[in-house]
Amino acid sequence: MTEKDDFALQDFLPFLLNRAAEESSLEFQGQYRDRYGMLRTEWRVLFHLGIYGSMTAKDIGVRAKIHKTKISRAVAKLTERRFVVRNRDEKDRRAEHLSLTPAGEAAYRDLQSVAKDYDAKLTSQFSDDEAETLRRLLKKLSGMEV
Amino acid sequence: MTEKDDFALQDFLPFLLNRAAEESSLEFQGQYRDRYGMLRTEWRVLFHLGIYGSMTAKDIGVRAKIHKTKISRAVAKLTERRFVVRNRDEKDRRAEHLSLTPAGEAAYRDLQSVAKDYDAKLTSQFSDDEAETLRRLLKKLSGMEV
DNA sequence: CCTTGTTAGTTACAAAATCAACTATTATCG
DNA sequence: CGATAATAGTTGATTTTGTAACTAACAAGG
């Protein structure tokens, strides 16, 4: 396992991002999986609706960069479990406005507090300044608030 | 799509990490997929062997946080394609030392230069200082160089 | 209106990831 | 020593994902 190269591919951003993302997601997954039998995409949809109140599948996909078939399936599961309701847009009958049911809201609030704690745990190893910088740079990478 | 909540789950680190990781990986995937028909895990294994010269499957898994079955299958594919050779450790006959063949080295060098360009493109939106900070914080998150 | 193109969302089928159970080998400890 | 546990890696069955093709609704130009 000897170093062999110059260009620091150890510093390759997609690799560093993937590793950190995978690790934190796996750790957090225990929470929503054990409590609600949710998958990662389902939790992500729930949390978008929890934050923004009402969005279409398309909106969620754009904002979270999740592919539409994944969202379609997640919404189907969440609807089946009565966490989400669909409301067809009367002006454009292709689109559906999604929102949380009371049960969905409850699940969201519950998981939100768990997420808060987990986030705090993750960022506890950083200074406030570092944590803020990390978030800012990640958003910039995703083309948010450029 | 109105804001409804206080706790900035939009700033939830696992979400920001996932989004950025997914986006950059998808973009970069075109390279190794079109050129060599590789999957993400195969490319990741190749790149570890390219950097470190020789590692066991276990080593790679620990360093990159990839599950062992994924690695096992990626190594099988890479071996089949004559990019990787296995050498059983004579002291501990459970372990195999993996390394690149000349063909594997060539593929690595080729993809390395593509990766270099892509990384440069990604980081071009940051100052040198920001890019360095981002890498440092991501490594810290993954428990590297604490 | 009516053809052609686009968009929101779904579905079928193929590909890949996950999980649990497995082999083979080495480590531990009475 | 010998039994039990632990580790490296593989495999099969199941679950999830990705790809492409699809439906249904709207848009724009002639």
mmCIF file of C-alpha atoms (C1' of nucleotides) in Angstrom:
data_model
loop_
_atom_site.group_PDB
_atom_site.id
_atom_site.type_symbol
_atom_site.label_atom_id
_atom_site.label_comp_id
_atom_site.label_asym_id
_atom_site.label_seq_id
_atom_site.Cartn_x
_atom_site.Cartn_y
_atom_site.Cartn_z
ATOM 1 C CA MET A 1 0.000 0.000 0.000
ATOM 2 C CA THR A 2 2.674 2.461 -1.026
ATOM 3 C CA GLU A 3 1.987 5.883 -2.467
ATOM 4 C CA LYS A 4 2.618 5.837 -6.185
ATOM 5 C CA ASP A 5 1.311 8.977 -7.695
ATOM 6 C CA ASP A 6 1.347 12.704 -7.899
ATOM 7 C CA PHE A 7 -2.088 14.032 -8.782
ATOM 8 C CA ALA A 8 -3.885 13.655 -5.513
ATOM 9 C CA LEU A 9 -6.762 11.506 -6.577
ATOM 10 C CA GLN A 10 -7.182 10.952 -2.854
ATOM 11 C CA ASP A 11 -8.483 14.504 -2.994
ATOM 12 C CA PHE A 12 -10.841 13.876 -5.897
ATOM 13 C CA LEU A 13 -13.946 15.747 -4.879
ATOM 14 C CA PRO A 14 -16.551 13.249 -6.143
ATOM 15 C CA PHE A 15 -14.826 10.574 -4.087
ATOM 16 C CA LEU A 16 -14.688 12.637 -0.916
ATOM 17 C CA LEU A 17 -18.312 13.630 -1.361
ATOM 18 C CA ASN A 18 -19.476 10.106 -1.965
ATOM 19 C CA ARG A 19 -17.661 8.722 0.992
ATOM 20 C CA ALA A 20 -18.958 11.357 3.375
ATOM 21 C CA ALA A 21 -22.475 11.153 1.956
ATOM 22 C CA GLU A 22 -22.583 7.400 2.120
ATOM 23 C CA GLU A 23 -21.307 7.294 5.639
ATOM 24 C CA SER A 24 -23.666 9.874 7.048
ATOM 25 C CA SER A 25 -26.634 8.476 5.160
ATOM 26 C CA LEU A 26 -26.023 4.967 6.389
ATOM 27 C CA GLU A 27 -25.812 6.139 9.950
ATOM 28 C CA PHE A 28 -28.935 8.228 9.757
ATOM 29 C CA GLN A 29 -30.854 5.590 7.836
ATOM 30 C CA GLY A 30 -31.239 3.493 10.969
ATOM 31 C CA GLN A 31 -33.605 6.152 12.301
ATOM 32 C CA TYR A 32 -36.258 6.353 9.613
ATOM 33 C CA ARG A 33 -35.893 2.728 8.630
ATOM 34 C CA ASP A 34 -36.429 1.338 12.081
ATOM 35 C CA ARG A 35 -39.124 3.796 13.061
ATOM 36 C CA TYR A 36 -41.150 3.976 9.883
ATOM 37 C CA GLY A 37 -39.776 1.380 7.480
ATOM 38 C CA MET A 38 -38.898 4.163 5.082
ATOM 39 C CA LEU A 39 -36.324 4.147 2.322
ATOM 40 C CA ARG A 40 -33.878 6.955 1.736
ATOM 41 C CA THR A 41 -35.867 8.507 -1.083
ATOM 42 C CA GLU A 42 -39.097 8.287 0.896
ATOM 43 C CA TRP A 43 -37.555 10.128 3.789
ATOM 44 C CA ARG A 44 -36.212 12.758 1.444
ATOM 45 C CA VAL A 45 -39.621 13.330 -0.107
ATOM 46 C CA LEU A 46 -41.247 13.486 3.324
ATOM 47 C CA PHE A 47 -38.752 16.034 4.478
ATOM 48 C CA HIS A 48 -39.262 18.259 1.448
ATOM 49 C CA LEU A 49 -42.988 18.258 1.981
ATOM 50 C CA GLY A 50 -42.408 18.862 5.673
ATOM 51 C CA ILE A 51 -40.325 21.921 4.935
ATOM 52 C CA TYR A 52 -42.145 23.402 1.989
ATOM 53 C CA GLY A 53 -45.695 22.329 2.691
ATOM 54 C CA SER A 54 -46.714 21.486 -0.825
ATOM 55 C CA MET A 55 -44.705 20.617 -3.890
ATOM 56 C CA THR A 56 -45.085 18.634 -7.066
ATOM 57 C CA ALA A 57 -42.965 15.566 -7.741
ATOM 58 C CA LYS A 58 -41.147 17.607 -10.326
ATOM 59 C CA ASP A 59 -40.337 20.372 -7.831
ATOM 60 C CA ILE A 60 -38.851 17.853 -5.439
ATOM 61 C CA GLY A 61 -36.785 16.273 -8.147
ATOM 62 C CA VAL A 62 -35.270 19.555 -9.214
ATOM 63 C CA ARG A 63 -34.534 20.741 -5.731
ATOM 64 C CA ALA A 64 -33.070 17.499 -4.404
ATOM 65 C CA LYS A 65 -31.657 16.209 -7.685
ATOM 66 C CA ILE A 66 -33.518 12.933 -7.453
ATOM 67 C CA HIS A 67 -34.644 11.114 -10.578
ATOM 68 C CA LYS A 68 -38.348 11.193 -11.325
ATOM 69 C CA THR A 69 -38.876 7.446 -11.252
ATOM 70 C CA LYS A 70 -37.420 7.261 -7.765
ATOM 71 C CA ILE A 71 -39.751 10.031 -6.663
ATOM 72 C CA SER A 72 -42.715 8.428 -8.348
ATOM 73 C CA ARG A 73 -42.118 5.234 -6.412
ATOM 74 C CA ALA A 74 -41.451 6.991 -3.138
ATOM 75 C CA VAL A 75 -44.657 9.007 -3.471
ATOM 76 C CA ALA A 76 -46.602 5.834 -4.237
ATOM 77 C CA LYS A 77 -45.300 4.236 -1.029
ATOM 78 C CA LEU A 78 -45.931 7.313 1.069
ATOM 79 C CA THR A 79 -49.446 7.654 -0.313
ATOM 80 C CA GLU A 80 -50.168 4.018 0.356
ATOM 81 C CA ARG A 81 -49.046 4.500 3.943
ATOM 82 C CA ARG A 82 -51.258 7.597 4.244
ATOM 83 C CA PHE A 83 -48.366 9.962 4.881
ATOM 84 C CA VAL A 84 -48.963 11.933 1.712
ATOM 85 C CA VAL A 85 -51.964 13.029 -0.327
ATOM 86 C CA ARG A 86 -52.073 13.979 -3.966
ATOM 87 C CA ASN A 87 -54.047 16.923 -5.316
ATOM 88 C CA ARG A 88 -54.338 17.304 -9.015
ATOM 89 C CA ASP A 89 -53.735 20.807 -10.287
ATOM 90 C CA GLU A 90 -56.923 21.924 -11.963
ATOM 91 C CA LYS A 91 -55.138 24.343 -14.241
ATOM 92 C CA ASP A 92 -52.573 21.830 -15.433
ATOM 93 C CA ARG A 93 -54.008 18.414 -14.980
ATOM 94 C CA ARG A 94 -50.696 16.689 -15.536
ATOM 95 C CA ALA A 95 -49.260 17.935 -12.277
ATOM 96 C CA GLU A 96 -50.073 16.842 -8.745
ATOM 97 C CA HIS A 97 -49.563 18.914 -5.623
ATOM 98 C CA LEU A 98 -48.296 16.697 -2.863
ATOM 99 C CA SER A 99 -48.673 17.389 0.822
ATOM 100 C CA LEU A 100 -48.445 15.631 4.147
ATOM 101 C CA THR A 101 -51.375 14.138 5.997
ATOM 102 C CA PRO A 102 -51.510 14.623 9.760
ATOM 103 C CA ALA A 103 -49.805 11.237 10.084
ATOM 104 C CA GLY A 104 -47.149 12.402 7.661
ATOM 105 C CA GLU A 105 -46.687 15.622 9.612
ATOM 106 C CA ALA A 106 -46.276 13.656 12.810
ATOM 107 C CA ALA A 107 -43.667 11.397 11.242
ATOM 108 C CA TYR A 108 -41.897 14.418 9.855
ATOM 109 C CA ARG A 109 -41.809 16.210 13.188
ATOM 110 C CA ASP A 110 -40.543 13.115 14.898
ATOM 111 C CA LEU A 111 -37.795 12.514 12.368
ATOM 112 C CA GLN A 112 -36.961 16.165 12.212
ATOM 113 C CA SER A 113 -35.911 16.188 15.817
ATOM 114 C CA VAL A 114 -33.828 13.096 15.288
ATOM 115 C CA ALA A 115 -32.230 14.745 12.268
ATOM 116 C CA LYS A 116 -31.505 17.840 14.286
ATOM 117 C CA ASP A 117 -29.645 15.802 16.858
ATOM 118 C CA TYR A 118 -27.762 13.861 14.258
ATOM 119 C CA ASP A 119 -26.781 17.010 12.429
ATOM 120 C CA ALA A 120 -25.585 18.508 15.682
ATOM 121 C CA LYS A 121 -23.522 15.420 16.343
ATOM 122 C CA LEU A 122 -21.977 15.578 12.894
ATOM 123 C CA THR A 123 -21.111 19.242 13.100
ATOM 124 C CA SER A 124 -19.879 19.072 16.686
ATOM 125 C CA GLN A 125 -16.432 18.228 15.367
ATOM 126 C CA PHE A 126 -16.342 21.562 13.537
ATOM 127 C CA SER A 127 -16.246 25.136 14.643
ATOM 128 C CA ASP A 128 -19.416 27.132 13.890
ATOM 129 C CA ASP A 129 -17.516 28.830 11.173
ATOM 130 C CA GLU A 130 -16.381 25.590 9.603
ATOM 131 C CA ALA A 131 -19.865 24.105 9.674
ATOM 132 C CA GLU A 132 -21.315 27.185 8.033
ATOM 133 C CA THR A 133 -18.586 27.155 5.397
ATOM 134 C CA LEU A 134 -19.102 23.484 4.628
ATOM 135 C CA ARG A 135 -22.813 24.034 4.074
ATOM 136 C CA ARG A 136 -22.226 27.055 1.939
ATOM 137 C CA LEU A 137 -19.719 25.294 -0.291
ATOM 138 C CA LEU A 138 -21.908 22.223 -0.699
ATOM 139 C CA LYS A 139 -24.812 24.402 -1.752
ATOM 140 C CA LYS A 140 -22.618 26.252 -4.179
ATOM 141 C CA LEU A 141 -21.481 22.950 -5.662
ATOM 142 C CA SER A 142 -25.092 22.018 -6.296
ATOM 143 C CA GLY A 143 -25.734 25.349 -7.937
ATOM 144 C CA MET A 144 -27.903 26.632 -5.098
ATOM 145 C CA GLU A 145 -27.694 30.247 -4.020
ATOM 146 C CA VAL A 146 -24.869 30.921 -6.422
ATOM 147 C CA MET B 1 -44.295 25.808 -1.978
ATOM 148 C CA THR B 2 -44.231 28.055 1.032
ATOM 149 C CA GLU B 3 -41.704 27.857 3.800
ATOM 150 C CA LYS B 4 -43.272 26.223 6.784
ATOM 151 C CA ASP B 5 -40.589 25.429 9.193
ATOM 152 C CA ASP B 6 -37.885 26.770 11.391
ATOM 153 C CA PHE B 7 -35.219 24.151 11.770
ATOM 154 C CA ALA B 8 -33.302 24.476 8.547
ATOM 155 C CA LEU B 9 -33.535 20.952 7.293
ATOM 156 C CA GLN B 10 -32.425 22.463 4.010
ATOM 157 C CA ASP B 11 -29.123 22.655 5.814
ATOM 158 C CA PHE B 12 -29.200 19.054 6.949
ATOM 159 C CA LEU B 13 -25.700 17.856 6.222
ATOM 160 C CA PRO B 14 -26.536 14.348 4.981
ATOM 161 C CA PHE B 15 -28.913 15.899 2.475
ATOM 162 C CA LEU B 16 -26.407 18.439 1.195
ATOM 163 C CA LEU B 17 -23.743 15.764 0.960
ATOM 164 C CA ASN B 18 -25.979 13.343 -0.897
ATOM 165 C CA ARG B 19 -27.114 15.892 -3.376
ATOM 166 C CA ALA B 20 -23.616 17.094 -4.184
ATOM 167 C CA ALA B 21 -22.225 13.558 -4.292
ATOM 168 C CA GLU B 22 -24.960 12.264 -6.525
ATOM 169 C CA GLU B 23 -24.682 15.141 -8.903
ATOM 170 C CA SER B 24 -20.922 15.008 -9.322
ATOM 171 C CA SER B 25 -20.860 11.229 -9.561
ATOM 172 C CA LEU B 26 -23.498 11.179 -12.267
ATOM 173 C CA GLU B 27 -21.625 13.720 -14.288
ATOM 174 C CA PHE B 28 -18.326 11.945 -13.984
ATOM 175 C CA GLN B 29 -19.816 8.513 -14.572
ATOM 176 C CA GLY B 30 -20.112 9.207 -18.285
ATOM 177 C CA GLN B 31 -16.332 9.067 -18.536
ATOM 178 C CA TYR B 32 -15.529 5.608 -17.189
ATOM 179 C CA ARG B 33 -18.777 4.127 -18.411
ATOM 180 C CA ASP B 34 -18.394 5.190 -22.023
ATOM 181 C CA ARG B 35 -14.673 4.539 -22.217
ATOM 182 C CA TYR B 36 -14.388 1.282 -20.311
ATOM 183 C CA GLY B 37 -17.882 0.075 -19.544
ATOM 184 C CA MET B 38 -17.127 0.351 -15.837
ATOM 185 C CA LEU B 39 -19.522 0.798 -12.969
ATOM 186 C CA ARG B 40 -19.019 3.269 -10.168
ATOM 187 C CA THR B 41 -17.625 0.721 -7.753
ATOM 188 C CA GLU B 42 -15.280 -0.697 -10.380
ATOM 189 C CA TRP B 43 -13.862 2.718 -11.079
ATOM 190 C CA ARG B 44 -13.442 3.332 -7.378
ATOM 191 C CA VAL B 45 -11.536 0.082 -6.911
ATOM 192 C CA LEU B 46 -9.362 0.827 -9.942
ATOM 193 C CA PHE B 47 -8.556 4.227 -8.626
ATOM 194 C CA HIS B 48 -7.574 2.952 -5.202
ATOM 195 C CA LEU B 49 -5.215 0.417 -6.718
ATOM 196 C CA GLY B 50 -3.869 3.106 -9.020
ATOM 197 C CA ILE B 51 -3.081 5.355 -6.095
ATOM 198 C CA TYR B 52 -1.870 2.874 -3.536
ATOM 199 C CA GLY B 53 -0.396 0.218 -5.775
ATOM 200 C CA SER B 54 -1.574 -2.811 -3.838
ATOM 201 C CA MET B 55 -4.393 -3.297 -1.381
ATOM 202 C CA THR B 56 -6.681 -6.044 -0.190
ATOM 203 C CA ALA B 57 -10.423 -5.875 -0.790
ATOM 204 C CA LYS B 58 -10.796 -5.219 2.903
ATOM 205 C CA ASP B 59 -8.402 -2.257 2.783
ATOM 206 C CA ILE B 60 -10.348 -0.686 -0.036
ATOM 207 C CA GLY B 61 -13.613 -1.173 1.767
ATOM 208 C CA VAL B 62 -12.357 0.533 4.902
ATOM 209 C CA ARG B 63 -10.756 3.419 3.103
ATOM 210 C CA ALA B 64 -13.598 4.126 0.700
ATOM 211 C CA LYS B 65 -16.472 2.953 2.906
ATOM 212 C CA ILE B 66 -17.769 0.510 0.325
ATOM 213 C CA HIS B 67 -19.501 -2.700 1.352
ATOM 214 C CA LYS B 68 -17.544 -5.895 0.859
ATOM 215 C CA THR B 69 -20.001 -7.565 -1.491
ATOM 216 C CA LYS B 70 -19.853 -4.601 -3.813
ATOM 217 C CA ILE B 71 -16.085 -4.790 -3.802
ATOM 218 C CA SER B 72 -16.080 -8.524 -4.296
ATOM 219 C CA ARG B 73 -18.174 -8.172 -7.422
ATOM 220 C CA ALA B 74 -16.236 -5.218 -8.742
ATOM 221 C CA VAL B 75 -12.958 -7.087 -8.300
ATOM 222 C CA ALA B 76 -14.417 -10.111 -10.097
ATOM 223 C CA LYS B 77 -15.319 -7.911 -13.083
ATOM 224 C CA LEU B 78 -11.980 -6.126 -13.120
ATOM 225 C CA THR B 79 -10.112 -9.426 -12.913
ATOM 226 C CA GLU B 80 -12.184 -10.867 -15.718
ATOM 227 C CA ARG B 81 -11.318 -7.865 -17.866
ATOM 228 C CA ARG B 82 -7.612 -8.284 -17.009
ATOM 229 C CA PHE B 83 -7.339 -4.935 -15.282
ATOM 230 C CA VAL B 84 -6.560 -6.444 -11.897
ATOM 231 C CA VAL B 85 -4.656 -9.470 -10.610
ATOM 232 C CA ARG B 86 -5.078 -11.225 -7.292
ATOM 233 C CA ASN B 87 -2.193 -12.466 -5.168
ATOM 234 C CA ARG B 88 -2.953 -14.570 -2.187
ATOM 235 C CA ASP B 89 -1.145 -13.576 0.967
ATOM 236 C CA GLU B 90 0.996 -16.536 1.977
ATOM 237 C CA LYS B 91 1.014 -15.555 5.631
ATOM 238 C CA ASP B 92 -2.747 -15.126 5.843
ATOM 239 C CA ARG B 93 -4.287 -17.216 3.135
ATOM 240 C CA ARG B 94 -7.701 -15.589 3.549
ATOM 241 C CA ALA B 95 -6.502 -12.281 2.173
ATOM 242 C CA GLU B 96 -5.679 -11.362 -1.409
ATOM 243 C CA HIS B 97 -3.415 -8.523 -2.488
ATOM 244 C CA LEU B 98 -4.901 -6.821 -5.488
ATOM 245 C CA SER B 99 -2.953 -4.829 -8.022
ATOM 246 C CA LEU B 100 -3.304 -3.411 -11.517
ATOM 247 C CA THR B 101 -2.111 -5.137 -14.670
ATOM 248 C CA PRO B 102 -0.438 -2.991 -17.338
ATOM 249 C CA ALA B 103 -3.848 -2.686 -18.991
ATOM 250 C CA GLY B 104 -5.298 -1.608 -15.646
ATOM 251 C CA GLU B 105 -2.539 0.949 -15.199
ATOM 252 C CA ALA B 106 -3.220 2.346 -18.635
ATOM 253 C CA ALA B 107 -6.925 2.694 -17.926
ATOM 254 C CA TYR B 108 -6.120 4.302 -14.608
ATOM 255 C CA ARG B 109 -3.758 6.839 -16.125
ATOM 256 C CA ASP B 110 -6.268 7.673 -18.806
ATOM 257 C CA LEU B 111 -9.112 8.162 -16.357
ATOM 258 C CA GLN B 112 -6.862 9.972 -13.932
ATOM 259 C CA SER B 113 -6.312 12.767 -16.387
ATOM 260 C CA VAL B 114 -10.018 12.989 -17.065
ATOM 261 C CA ALA B 115 -10.637 13.097 -13.337
ATOM 262 C CA LYS B 116 -8.067 15.843 -12.959
ATOM 263 C CA ASP B 117 -9.892 17.975 -15.485
ATOM 264 C CA TYR B 118 -13.259 17.293 -13.956
ATOM 265 C CA ASP B 119 -12.000 18.092 -10.489
ATOM 266 C CA ALA B 120 -10.528 21.319 -11.782
ATOM 267 C CA LYS B 121 -13.851 22.206 -13.345
ATOM 268 C CA LEU B 122 -15.697 21.492 -10.112
ATOM 269 C CA THR B 123 -13.338 23.518 -7.967
ATOM 270 C CA SER B 124 -13.035 26.388 -10.413
ATOM 271 C CA GLN B 125 -16.020 28.013 -8.772
ATOM 272 C CA PHE B 126 -14.111 28.158 -5.487
ATOM 273 C CA SER B 127 -11.062 30.045 -4.347
ATOM 274 C CA ASP B 128 -8.012 27.870 -3.672
ATOM 275 C CA ASP B 129 -8.622 28.383 -0.030
ATOM 276 C CA GLU B 130 -12.247 27.305 -0.253
ATOM 277 C CA ALA B 131 -11.390 24.192 -2.239
ATOM 278 C CA GLU B 132 -8.756 23.210 0.272
ATOM 279 C CA THR B 133 -11.138 23.812 3.157
ATOM 280 C CA LEU B 134 -13.884 21.773 1.557
ATOM 281 C CA ARG B 135 -11.562 18.810 1.112
ATOM 282 C CA ARG B 136 -10.261 19.095 4.617
ATOM 283 C CA LEU B 137 -13.724 19.193 6.147
ATOM 284 C CA LEU B 138 -14.955 16.269 4.063
ATOM 285 C CA LYS B 139 -11.997 14.195 5.170
ATOM 286 C CA LYS B 140 -12.603 15.150 8.751
ATOM 287 C CA LEU B 141 -16.229 14.099 8.423
ATOM 288 C CA SER B 142 -15.106 10.682 7.255
ATOM 289 C CA GLY B 143 -12.743 10.384 10.173
ATOM 290 C CA MET B 144 -9.660 10.744 8.042
ATOM 291 C CA GLU B 145 -6.679 12.762 9.287
ATOM 292 C CA VAL B 146 -8.486 13.780 12.430
ATOM 293 C "C1'" DC C 1 -58.551 22.922 -34.995
ATOM 294 C "C1'" DC C 2 -54.844 19.755 -36.017
ATOM 295 C "C1'" DT C 3 -50.186 18.285 -36.352
ATOM 296 C "C1'" DT C 4 -45.861 18.230 -33.885
ATOM 297 C "C1'" DG C 5 -43.417 18.848 -29.747
ATOM 298 C "C1'" DT C 6 -43.040 19.128 -24.756
ATOM 299 C "C1'" DT C 7 -43.974 18.066 -19.955
ATOM 300 C "C1'" DA C 8 -45.729 15.374 -15.527
ATOM 301 C "C1'" DG C 9 -45.812 11.238 -14.089
ATOM 302 C "C1'" DT C 10 -45.995 5.913 -14.434
ATOM 303 C "C1'" DT C 11 -44.590 1.272 -15.623
ATOM 304 C "C1'" DA C 12 -42.056 -2.892 -17.512
ATOM 305 C "C1'" DC C 13 -37.925 -4.958 -17.811
ATOM 306 C "C1'" DA C 14 -33.030 -5.246 -17.071
ATOM 307 C "C1'" DA C 15 -29.203 -4.072 -14.054
ATOM 308 C "C1'" DA C 16 -27.267 -3.423 -9.628
ATOM 309 C "C1'" DA C 17 -27.310 -3.209 -4.569
ATOM 310 C "C1'" DT C 18 -28.522 -5.264 -0.228
ATOM 311 C "C1'" DC C 19 -28.888 -8.931 3.156
ATOM 312 C "C1'" DA C 20 -28.112 -13.260 4.977
ATOM 313 C "C1'" DA C 21 -25.944 -17.328 4.787
ATOM 314 C "C1'" DC C 22 -21.953 -19.640 3.311
ATOM 315 C "C1'" DT C 23 -16.598 -21.427 2.788
ATOM 316 C "C1'" DA C 24 -12.102 -21.244 4.149
ATOM 317 C "C1'" DT C 25 -8.716 -19.691 7.077
ATOM 318 C "C1'" DT C 26 -6.738 -17.760 11.291
ATOM 319 C "C1'" DA C 27 -7.021 -16.172 16.327
ATOM 320 C "C1'" DT C 28 -8.245 -16.859 21.139
ATOM 321 C "C1'" DC C 29 -8.390 -19.040 25.241
ATOM 322 C "C1'" DG C 30 -9.845 -22.679 28.428
ATOM 323 C "C1'" DC D 1 -4.518 -29.300 21.950
ATOM 324 C "C1'" DG D 2 -9.381 -28.409 20.675
ATOM 325 C "C1'" DA D 3 -13.487 -25.849 20.673
ATOM 326 C "C1'" DT D 4 -15.350 -21.390 19.697
ATOM 327 C "C1'" DA D 5 -15.094 -17.083 17.761
ATOM 328 C "C1'" DA D 6 -13.530 -13.927 14.358
ATOM 329 C "C1'" DT D 7 -12.034 -12.469 9.674
ATOM 330 C "C1'" DA D 8 -11.530 -12.289 4.276
ATOM 331 C "C1'" DG D 9 -14.073 -12.982 0.783
ATOM 332 C "C1'" DT D 10 -18.003 -15.186 -2.090
ATOM 333 C "C1'" DT D 11 -22.679 -16.460 -3.448
ATOM 334 C "C1'" DG D 12 -27.868 -16.697 -3.887
ATOM 335 C "C1'" DA D 13 -32.234 -14.671 -3.050
ATOM 336 C "C1'" DT D 14 -34.615 -10.483 -2.636
ATOM 337 C "C1'" DT D 15 -35.114 -5.552 -3.026
ATOM 338 C "C1'" DT D 16 -34.072 -1.250 -5.304
ATOM 339 C "C1'" DT D 17 -32.601 1.296 -8.979
ATOM 340 C "C1'" DG D 18 -31.980 2.758 -13.813
ATOM 341 C "C1'" DT D 19 -33.394 2.893 -18.664
ATOM 342 C "C1'" DA D 20 -36.547 3.321 -21.974
ATOM 343 C "C1'" DA D 21 -40.850 3.295 -23.512
ATOM 344 C "C1'" DC D 22 -45.289 4.610 -22.359
ATOM 345 C "C1'" DT D 23 -49.942 7.560 -21.157
ATOM 346 C "C1'" DA D 24 -52.170 11.728 -20.548
ATOM 347 C "C1'" DA D 25 -52.342 16.534 -20.708
ATOM 348 C "C1'" DC D 26 -50.851 20.871 -22.492
ATOM 349 C "C1'" DA D 27 -48.420 24.307 -25.970
ATOM 350 C "C1'" DA D 28 -47.352 26.490 -30.294
ATOM 351 C "C1'" DG D 29 -47.439 27.258 -35.063
ATOM 352 C "C1'" DG D 30 -49.507 26.748 -39.386
#
